[in-house]
Coordinates of C-alpha atoms in Angstrom, one line a residue:
Chain A
M410 CA -29.3 61.8 48.7
I411 CA -31.0 64.9 50.2
I412 CA -31.1 66.8 46.7
T413 CA -32.3 63.6 45.1
G414 CA -35.0 63.1 47.7
I415 CA -36.2 66.7 47.2
E416 CA -36.3 66.3 43.5
N417 CA -38.2 63.1 43.6
F418 CA -40.6 64.7 46.1
I419 CA -41.3 67.5 43.7
L420 CA -41.6 65.1 40.8
G421 CA -44.1 63.1 42.8
I422 CA -46.3 66.1 43.5
V423 CA -46.3 67.0 39.8
A424 CA -47.0 63.5 38.8
Y425 CA -49.9 63.3 41.3
L426 CA -51.5 66.6 40.1
I427 CA -51.2 65.4 36.5
S428 CA -52.7 62.1 37.4
L429 CA -55.9 64.0 38.5
L430 CA -56.4 65.0 34.9
P431 CA -58.8 63.1 32.7
E432 CA -57.5 60.1 30.7
V433 CA -56.7 60.4 27.0
S434 CA -59.3 58.7 24.9
I435 CA -59.1 58.0 21.2
T436 CA -62.9 58.1 21.1
S437 CA -63.0 61.6 22.4
P438 CA -63.5 64.4 19.7
F439 CA -59.8 65.3 19.9
G440 CA -58.5 61.8 19.7
T441 CA -60.8 61.0 16.8
A442 CA -59.4 64.1 15.1
I443 CA -55.9 62.9 15.4
V444 CA -56.7 59.5 14.2
T445 CA -58.6 60.8 11.2
A446 CA -55.9 63.4 10.4
N447 CA -53.3 60.7 10.6
G448 CA -55.2 58.6 8.1
Y449 CA -55.3 61.5 5.6
I450 CA -51.7 62.3 6.2
S451 CA -50.5 58.7 5.7
T452 CA -52.4 58.6 2.4
A453 CA -50.8 61.8 1.3
Y454 CA -47.4 60.7 2.5
S455 CA -47.5 57.5 0.4
F456 CA -47.8 59.5 -2.8
L457 CA -46.1 62.8 -2.0
P458 CA -43.7 62.1 0.9
F459 CA -41.5 65.3 0.6
I460 CA -44.5 67.7 0.3
T461 CA -46.2 66.1 3.3
L462 CA -43.1 66.1 5.5
S463 CA -42.2 69.7 4.5
L464 CA -45.8 70.9 5.3
L465 CA -45.6 69.1 8.6
A466 CA -42.2 70.4 9.5
I467 CA -43.2 74.0 8.6
I468 CA -46.3 73.8 10.6
A469 CA -44.5 72.3 13.6
F470 CA -41.8 74.8 13.4
D471 CA -44.2 77.8 13.2
V472 CA -46.2 76.5 16.2
A473 CA -43.1 75.9 18.3
F474 CA -41.7 79.3 17.3
E475 CA -44.8 81.2 18.1
F476 CA -45.4 79.3 21.3
S477 CA -41.8 80.1 22.4
Y478 CA -42.2 83.7 21.5
F479 CA -45.5 83.9 23.4
V480 CA -43.9 82.3 26.5
Y481 CA -41.1 84.8 26.3
K482 CA -43.5 87.7 26.2
I483 CA -45.4 86.4 29.2
I484 CA -42.2 85.9 31.2
Y485 CA -40.9 89.3 30.1
W486 CA -44.2 90.9 31.1
I487 CA -44.1 89.3 34.5
I488 CA -40.6 90.3 35.1
R489 CA -41.4 94.0 34.3
R490 CA -44.0 93.8 37.1
F491 CA -41.2 93.7 39.6
P492 CA -40.8 97.1 41.2
T493 CA -37.1 97.4 40.4
Q494 CA -37.5 96.3 36.7
S495 CA -38.4 98.5 33.8
Chain B
M637 CA -38.1 71.1 11.5
I638 CA -35.7 68.2 12.0
T639 CA -33.9 69.5 8.9
L640 CA -33.8 72.9 10.2
L641 CA -32.4 71.8 13.5
V642 CA -29.7 69.8 11.8
L643 CA -28.8 72.8 9.7
F644 CA -28.8 75.2 12.5
G645 CA -26.9 72.7 14.7
G646 CA -24.3 72.4 12.1
F647 CA -23.7 76.2 12.1
L648 CA -23.9 76.5 15.9
G649 CA -21.6 73.7 16.5
A650 CA -18.8 75.0 14.3
K651 CA -15.7 74.8 16.3
T652 CA -12.6 73.0 15.2
S653 CA -12.7 70.8 12.3
Y654 CA -10.9 67.5 12.7
A655 CA -11.8 65.4 9.9
F656 CA -9.7 62.9 8.2
G657 CA -10.0 59.8 6.1
M658 CA -9.0 58.3 2.9
T659 CA -10.2 58.6 -0.6
W660 CA -10.1 56.5 -3.7
N661 CA -8.7 58.4 -6.6
G662 CA -9.2 55.8 -9.2
T663 CA -6.0 53.9 -8.8
H664 CA -5.1 53.9 -5.1
F665 CA -6.2 55.1 -1.7
A666 CA -4.8 58.5 -0.8
S667 CA -4.9 59.9 2.7
T668 CA -6.7 63.0 3.5
T669 CA -3.9 64.3 5.7
P670 CA -4.6 65.8 9.1
T671 CA -1.8 67.9 10.4
S672 CA -1.7 66.2 13.8
V673 CA -1.2 62.7 12.5
S674 CA 2.1 62.5 10.9
F675 CA 3.1 58.8 10.7
C676 CA 1.7 55.6 9.8
V677 CA 2.8 52.2 11.0
A678 CA 1.8 48.9 9.7
D679 CA 1.2 47.1 12.9
Y680 CA -1.4 44.7 13.9
P681 CA -0.4 41.3 15.2
Y682 CA -3.9 39.7 15.1
I683 CA -3.9 39.6 11.3
P684 CA -1.8 36.8 10.0
S685 CA -1.3 38.2 6.6
W686 CA -0.9 41.8 7.6
G687 CA 1.2 44.2 5.7
V688 CA 1.1 47.3 3.7
Y689 CA 1.7 47.4 0.1
G690 CA 1.8 50.5 -2.0
T691 CA 3.6 53.4 -3.5
G692 CA 6.9 54.1 -1.7
Y693 CA 6.3 51.5 0.9
T694 CA 6.9 47.8 1.1
N695 CA 8.5 47.2 4.6
P696 CA 5.8 46.7 7.2
T697 CA 8.0 47.3 10.1
S698 CA 9.1 50.9 9.3
T699 CA 7.4 54.1 9.6
F700 CA 6.6 56.5 6.7
D701 CA 5.1 59.8 6.3
F702 CA 1.4 59.8 6.5
A703 CA 1.1 62.7 4.1
N704 CA 2.8 60.8 1.3
W705 CA 1.0 57.6 2.1
S706 CA -0.9 55.8 -0.6
I707 CA -1.8 52.2 -1.3
T708 CA -2.1 50.8 -4.8
A709 CA -4.9 48.4 -5.1
S710 CA -3.1 46.2 -7.6
A711 CA -0.5 45.5 -5.1
F712 CA -2.9 43.7 -2.9
T713 CA -2.9 39.9 -2.7
N714 CA -6.3 38.7 -3.6
G715 CA -8.3 37.6 -0.7
T716 CA -6.1 39.2 2.0
Y717 CA -6.4 42.4 3.8
Q718 CA -3.9 44.8 5.2
V719 CA -4.0 47.0 8.2
V720 CA -2.4 50.5 8.5
D721 CA -2.0 51.9 11.9
C722 CA -1.6 55.6 11.8
Y723 CA -0.5 57.6 14.9
N724 CA 1.0 60.8 16.1
P725 CA 4.3 60.1 17.8
A726 CA 3.7 63.0 20.2
T727 CA 0.4 61.5 21.4
P728 CA 0.7 57.7 20.5
T729 CA -2.9 57.0 21.7
D730 CA -4.3 59.4 19.0
Y731 CA -4.2 57.2 16.0
A732 CA -6.2 55.7 13.3
I733 CA -6.4 52.2 11.8
F734 CA -7.3 51.6 8.2
T735 CA -8.1 48.3 7.0
V736 CA -8.1 47.5 3.3
N737 CA -9.5 44.5 1.8
S738 CA -9.2 43.4 -1.8
G739 CA -9.8 40.2 -3.5
S740 CA -11.7 37.9 -5.8
I741 CA -12.7 34.7 -4.0
T742 CA -16.1 34.1 -5.3
T743 CA -18.9 36.0 -6.9
F744 CA -22.1 37.0 -5.3
G745 CA -24.3 36.9 -8.3
T746 CA -23.0 38.3 -11.5
N747 CA -23.4 41.9 -10.6
G748 CA -22.9 42.0 -6.9
G749 CA -19.9 44.2 -6.6
A750 CA -19.7 46.8 -3.8
Y751 CA -17.0 48.9 -2.3
F752 CA -16.2 52.1 -0.6
T753 CA -14.4 54.9 -2.4
S754 CA -14.4 57.4 0.5
F755 CA -14.9 57.3 4.2
T756 CA -14.6 60.6 5.9
Y757 CA -16.1 62.2 9.0
S758 CA -16.0 65.4 10.8
T759 CA -16.4 66.0 14.6
T760 CA -17.6 69.5 13.8
T761 CA -20.8 68.4 12.1
Q762 CA -20.8 65.0 13.6
Y763 CA -21.6 63.4 10.3
A764 CA -19.7 60.6 8.6
R765 CA -19.9 60.5 4.8
L766 CA -19.6 57.3 3.0
Q767 CA -19.2 57.0 -0.8
G768 CA -18.8 54.2 -3.0
F769 CA -20.4 51.9 -5.5
W770 CA -22.7 49.1 -5.1
A771 CA -24.7 46.9 -7.5
V772 CA -28.0 45.1 -6.9
P773 CA -27.2 41.4 -7.1
S774 CA -28.6 39.5 -10.1
D775 CA -30.0 36.9 -7.7
S776 CA -33.3 38.3 -6.5
N777 CA -32.9 36.4 -3.2
K778 CA -30.0 38.4 -2.1
F779 CA -29.5 42.1 -1.4
V780 CA -26.8 44.5 -0.6
S781 CA -27.0 46.8 2.4
L782 CA -24.8 49.3 4.1
I783 CA -24.7 49.5 7.8
F784 CA -23.2 52.3 9.7
Y785 CA -22.7 52.6 13.5
Q786 CA -20.6 54.0 16.2
N787 CA -19.4 51.4 18.6
S788 CA -17.6 51.8 21.9
T789 CA -16.8 49.6 24.9
V790 CA -18.4 52.3 27.0
F791 CA -21.8 52.8 25.3
G792 CA -22.0 49.9 23.0
K793 CA -23.4 50.2 19.5
Q794 CA -25.0 53.6 18.8
D795 CA -26.5 55.5 15.8
V796 CA -27.1 52.3 13.9
E797 CA -28.4 53.0 10.3
Q798 CA -28.8 50.7 7.5
V799 CA -29.4 51.5 3.8
S800 CA -30.2 48.9 1.3
A801 CA -29.2 49.0 -2.4
T802 CA -32.1 49.5 -4.7
T803 CA -30.3 50.6 -7.8
T804 CA -26.9 49.8 -9.1
G805 CA -24.5 52.8 -9.1
N806 CA -22.5 55.1 -6.8
F807 CA -23.9 55.8 -3.4
D808 CA -23.2 58.8 -1.3
F809 CA -24.6 58.8 2.3
S810 CA -24.0 60.9 5.4
F811 CA -24.8 59.5 8.8
F812 CA -25.0 61.2 12.1
F813 CA -22.9 60.0 15.0
H814 CA -23.1 61.2 18.6
G815 CA -19.4 61.8 19.1
L816 CA -16.8 59.7 20.7
P817 CA -15.6 59.4 24.2
V818 CA -12.1 60.4 25.0
A819 CA -10.0 57.4 25.6
T820 CA -7.6 57.0 28.4
S821 CA -4.3 55.3 28.4
T822 CA -5.9 52.1 29.6
Q823 CA -8.8 52.1 27.2
N824 CA -7.3 53.4 24.0
K825 CA -9.4 51.2 21.8
V826 CA -12.9 52.0 23.0
F827 CA -14.6 53.3 20.0
G828 CA -14.8 53.5 16.2
L829 CA -17.0 54.3 13.4
Y830 CA -17.9 51.3 11.5
S831 CA -19.3 50.9 8.1
V832 CA -19.9 47.6 6.5
I833 CA -21.5 46.5 3.4
N834 CA -23.3 43.2 3.8
L835 CA -24.6 40.8 1.3
T836 CA -27.3 38.9 2.7
D837 CA -30.0 36.4 1.5
N838 CA -33.7 37.0 1.7
T839 CA -34.0 35.5 5.1
N840 CA -31.8 38.2 6.4
V841 CA -29.2 35.9 7.6
R842 CA -25.6 36.8 7.0
I843 CA -24.0 34.5 4.6
T844 CA -20.8 33.8 6.5
G845 CA -21.7 33.7 10.2
E846 CA -18.1 33.5 11.4
C847 CA -17.7 37.2 11.2
A848 CA -19.9 39.5 13.3
S849 CA -20.1 41.8 10.3
A850 CA -19.4 39.4 7.5
P851 CA -19.4 39.3 4.3
F852 CA -17.3 42.0 2.8
S853 CA -16.4 42.9 6.4
V854 CA -13.0 44.2 7.3
T855 CA -13.9 44.7 10.9
W856 CA -10.8 43.4 12.3
E857 CA -12.0 43.4 15.9
Y858 CA -14.5 40.8 15.0
C859 CA -13.2 39.0 11.9
G860 CA -10.1 37.1 12.2
Q861 CA -10.5 35.7 8.8
N862 CA -11.0 36.9 5.3
S863 CA -14.3 37.3 3.8
T864 CA -15.2 34.5 1.4
L865 CA -17.7 36.4 -0.6
L866 CA -15.6 39.1 -2.1
V867 CA -16.4 40.1 -5.6
A868 CA -13.5 40.3 -8.1
T869 CA -11.8 43.7 -8.2
S870 CA -13.8 44.9 -5.2
T871 CA -11.9 46.9 -2.6
I872 CA -13.1 47.9 0.7
V873 CA -11.7 50.3 3.2
N874 CA -12.8 51.0 6.8
A875 CA -11.3 53.6 9.1
F876 CA -11.3 53.2 12.8
N877 CA -10.2 56.3 14.6
Y878 CA -9.3 56.6 18.2
N879 CA -9.0 59.2 20.9
L880 CA -10.2 62.1 19.0
P881 CA -10.1 65.4 20.9
I882 CA -13.7 66.1 21.5
S883 CA -15.7 66.5 24.7
P884 CA -16.7 63.3 26.5
P885 CA -20.3 62.8 27.6
L886 CA -21.1 64.5 30.9
K887 CA -20.8 62.3 34.0
Q888 CA -20.2 62.5 37.7
T889 CA -16.7 63.5 38.2
Y890 CA -16.4 63.6 42.0
S891 CA -14.1 60.9 43.3
F892 CA -14.4 60.2 47.0
E893 CA -11.3 60.5 49.0
E894 CA -10.0 57.7 51.0
C895 CA -11.2 58.1 54.6
G896 CA -10.2 55.4 57.0
L897 CA -8.0 54.6 59.9
T898 CA -4.9 54.2 57.8
H899 CA -5.5 57.5 56.0
F900 CA -7.6 59.7 58.2
D901 CA -8.3 63.3 57.3
L902 CA -11.2 65.0 59.0
G903 CA -11.7 67.6 56.4
L904 CA -11.8 65.0 53.5
C905 CA -14.1 62.7 55.5
L906 CA -16.5 65.6 56.1
A907 CA -16.4 66.6 52.4
D908 CA -17.3 63.0 51.4
V909 CA -20.1 63.0 53.8
A910 CA -21.4 66.4 52.3
V911 CA -21.1 65.3 48.8
G912 CA -22.8 61.9 49.6
L913 CA -25.7 63.8 51.2
F914 CA -26.2 66.4 48.6
Q915 CA -24.9 65.1 45.3
P916 CA -27.8 64.4 43.0
L917 CA -27.8 61.0 41.6
Q918 CA -29.1 61.0 38.0
G919 CA -30.1 57.3 38.1
D920 CA -32.3 57.8 41.2
I921 CA -34.5 60.6 39.7
H922 CA -37.4 58.8 38.1
W923 CA -38.3 61.1 35.3
E924 CA -39.8 58.2 33.4
N925 CA -42.7 58.0 35.9
L926 CA -43.6 61.5 35.3
R927 CA -43.6 60.9 31.5
S928 CA -45.7 57.7 31.7
V929 CA -48.3 59.6 33.6
M930 CA -48.2 62.6 31.2
E931 CA -48.6 60.2 28.2
S932 CA -52.0 59.0 29.4
K933 CA -53.4 62.3 30.6
A934 CA -55.2 65.1 28.7
P935 CA -54.0 67.5 27.3
F936 CA -50.4 66.1 27.2
G937 CA -51.5 62.7 26.0
Y938 CA -52.8 64.2 22.8
F939 CA -49.5 65.6 22.0
Y940 CA -47.8 62.2 22.5
M941 CA -50.6 60.6 20.4
A942 CA -50.0 63.0 17.5
K943 CA -46.3 62.6 17.8
D944 CA -46.5 58.8 17.8
S945 CA -48.9 58.9 14.8
L946 CA -46.5 61.1 12.8
G947 CA -43.6 58.9 13.9
N948 CA -45.2 55.8 12.4
L949 CA -45.5 57.4 9.0
S950 CA -43.8 55.2 6.5
A951 CA -43.9 55.1 2.7
T952 CA -44.2 51.3 2.9
S953 CA -47.1 51.3 5.4
T954 CA -50.6 50.7 4.0
P955 CA -52.5 53.9 3.8
T956 CA -56.2 54.1 4.5
T957 CA -56.9 54.9 0.9
A958 CA -54.8 52.6 -1.3
I959 CA -54.3 53.7 -4.9
T960 CA -51.8 51.8 -7.0
I961 CA -49.8 54.1 -9.3
P962 CA -47.5 52.6 -11.9
S963 CA -43.9 53.0 -11.1
S964 CA -43.1 54.7 -14.4
I965 CA -45.6 57.4 -13.7
K966 CA -44.3 57.6 -10.1
N967 CA -40.7 58.0 -11.2
T968 CA -41.3 60.4 -14.0
I969 CA -44.0 62.6 -12.7
L970 CA -44.7 62.2 -9.0
I971 CA -41.3 62.2 -7.5
P972 CA -39.9 65.2 -9.5
L973 CA -43.1 67.0 -8.8
D974 CA -43.0 66.1 -5.1
T975 CA -39.3 67.3 -4.9
A976 CA -40.0 70.5 -6.8
I977 CA -43.0 71.6 -4.9
S978 CA -41.4 70.8 -1.5
G979 CA -38.5 72.9 -2.6
I980 CA -40.8 75.7 -3.4
L981 CA -42.6 75.2 0.0
W982 CA -39.4 75.7 1.8
F983 CA -38.5 78.7 -0.2
F984 CA -41.7 80.4 0.7
F985 CA -41.3 79.3 4.2
L986 CA -37.9 80.9 4.5
F987 CA -39.2 84.0 2.8
N988 CA -42.2 84.4 5.2
F989 CA -40.1 83.4 8.1
Y990 CA -37.8 86.3 7.3
K991 CA -40.7 88.7 7.1
R992 CA -42.0 87.4 10.5
L993 CA -38.6 87.9 12.1
K994 CA -38.6 91.6 11.1
F995 CA -41.6 92.2 13.2
I996 CA -40.2 90.4 16.3
T997 CA -39.6 92.8 19.2
I998 CA -37.4 91.7 22.0

């Protein structure tokens, strides 16, 4: 009960902070870009599905890998700021 | 990426291999023998015409060596099906049931035969492999489909996948399943891996509604009758395996002690109070609220937007630019080209990823 309450309290705070961010709009430049890109991708996918999926999977993997590595480097850098760590 | 995860997951998850099943060698079903299951007993009272027929075995009330077990298809009575119950005498709840169906009752078009030749699975990779033969019915209003799912009384139907026959010939599919909960002595028939070949009409209504997984079904739990649409010489086998030694899904394990006037223990009562106060309750933590908020807010919402867009990709959907390509050109040029170039892409990806890993400093 207590732990659940604390977790829900933290979740509530995070949700509130996120709710302050602007709404997603498909008419925004970024939203338009996604819709346009999806149109091109769906066209390519209808003709060459394996190539399309392969490219998407490779790009997604690269982004996820580099992002994870970047986060790791940041965390490692922060840890090394502690006086007892080297 | 999904492919990589599956591949990597297969390597990482390699522990003990516990796969068994049965294969069709052209004349009879032969067991792929696990060492821990040593006996088979023909035993299932719900089936009125139950029995086991085959090499070295005619008496349905005695046991026989699972390693030497085989069933000859020609011994089957047309239109009936038999049940083989295999178990380990040391752990009787660890058993498998094979049902075999054979017969020629009516035809489903002139070219509508379908049957399994192999049903195996592995809890190591969590993939079930189904091999067999199917034929596209000559009647264009009917189609053949293969449905695979894991079912249990605990979680219901999971991992449902359906594949439809587009060409006549052998099929070979592998389906992922989540793994099966360990049964207790009171729930020893809680799950199974099911694979059913259905013949349905173009309204997607099963032809024989009596069975939950009719026609061609041998799902004994639901079908107390024989299918009426079996094609001559078709033979189907399903395997239902119970109580496999794999890890159950995580769940709360604390059981509260009895704390009352008739059985009072101050320590246990205090422990119950402490647990009740501090034990996190998974169902009461509302992650979905956070997710729903994130989905509508930038920049997280754009990620979900892109994810949904990619998830809705389908070869059958209408693209923004529609160009009709003759199927002959598609089959002879586009598909081989597509496969070859995607293979080259993956090769280059692996090559460059290896080069990238060499410069990783940890």
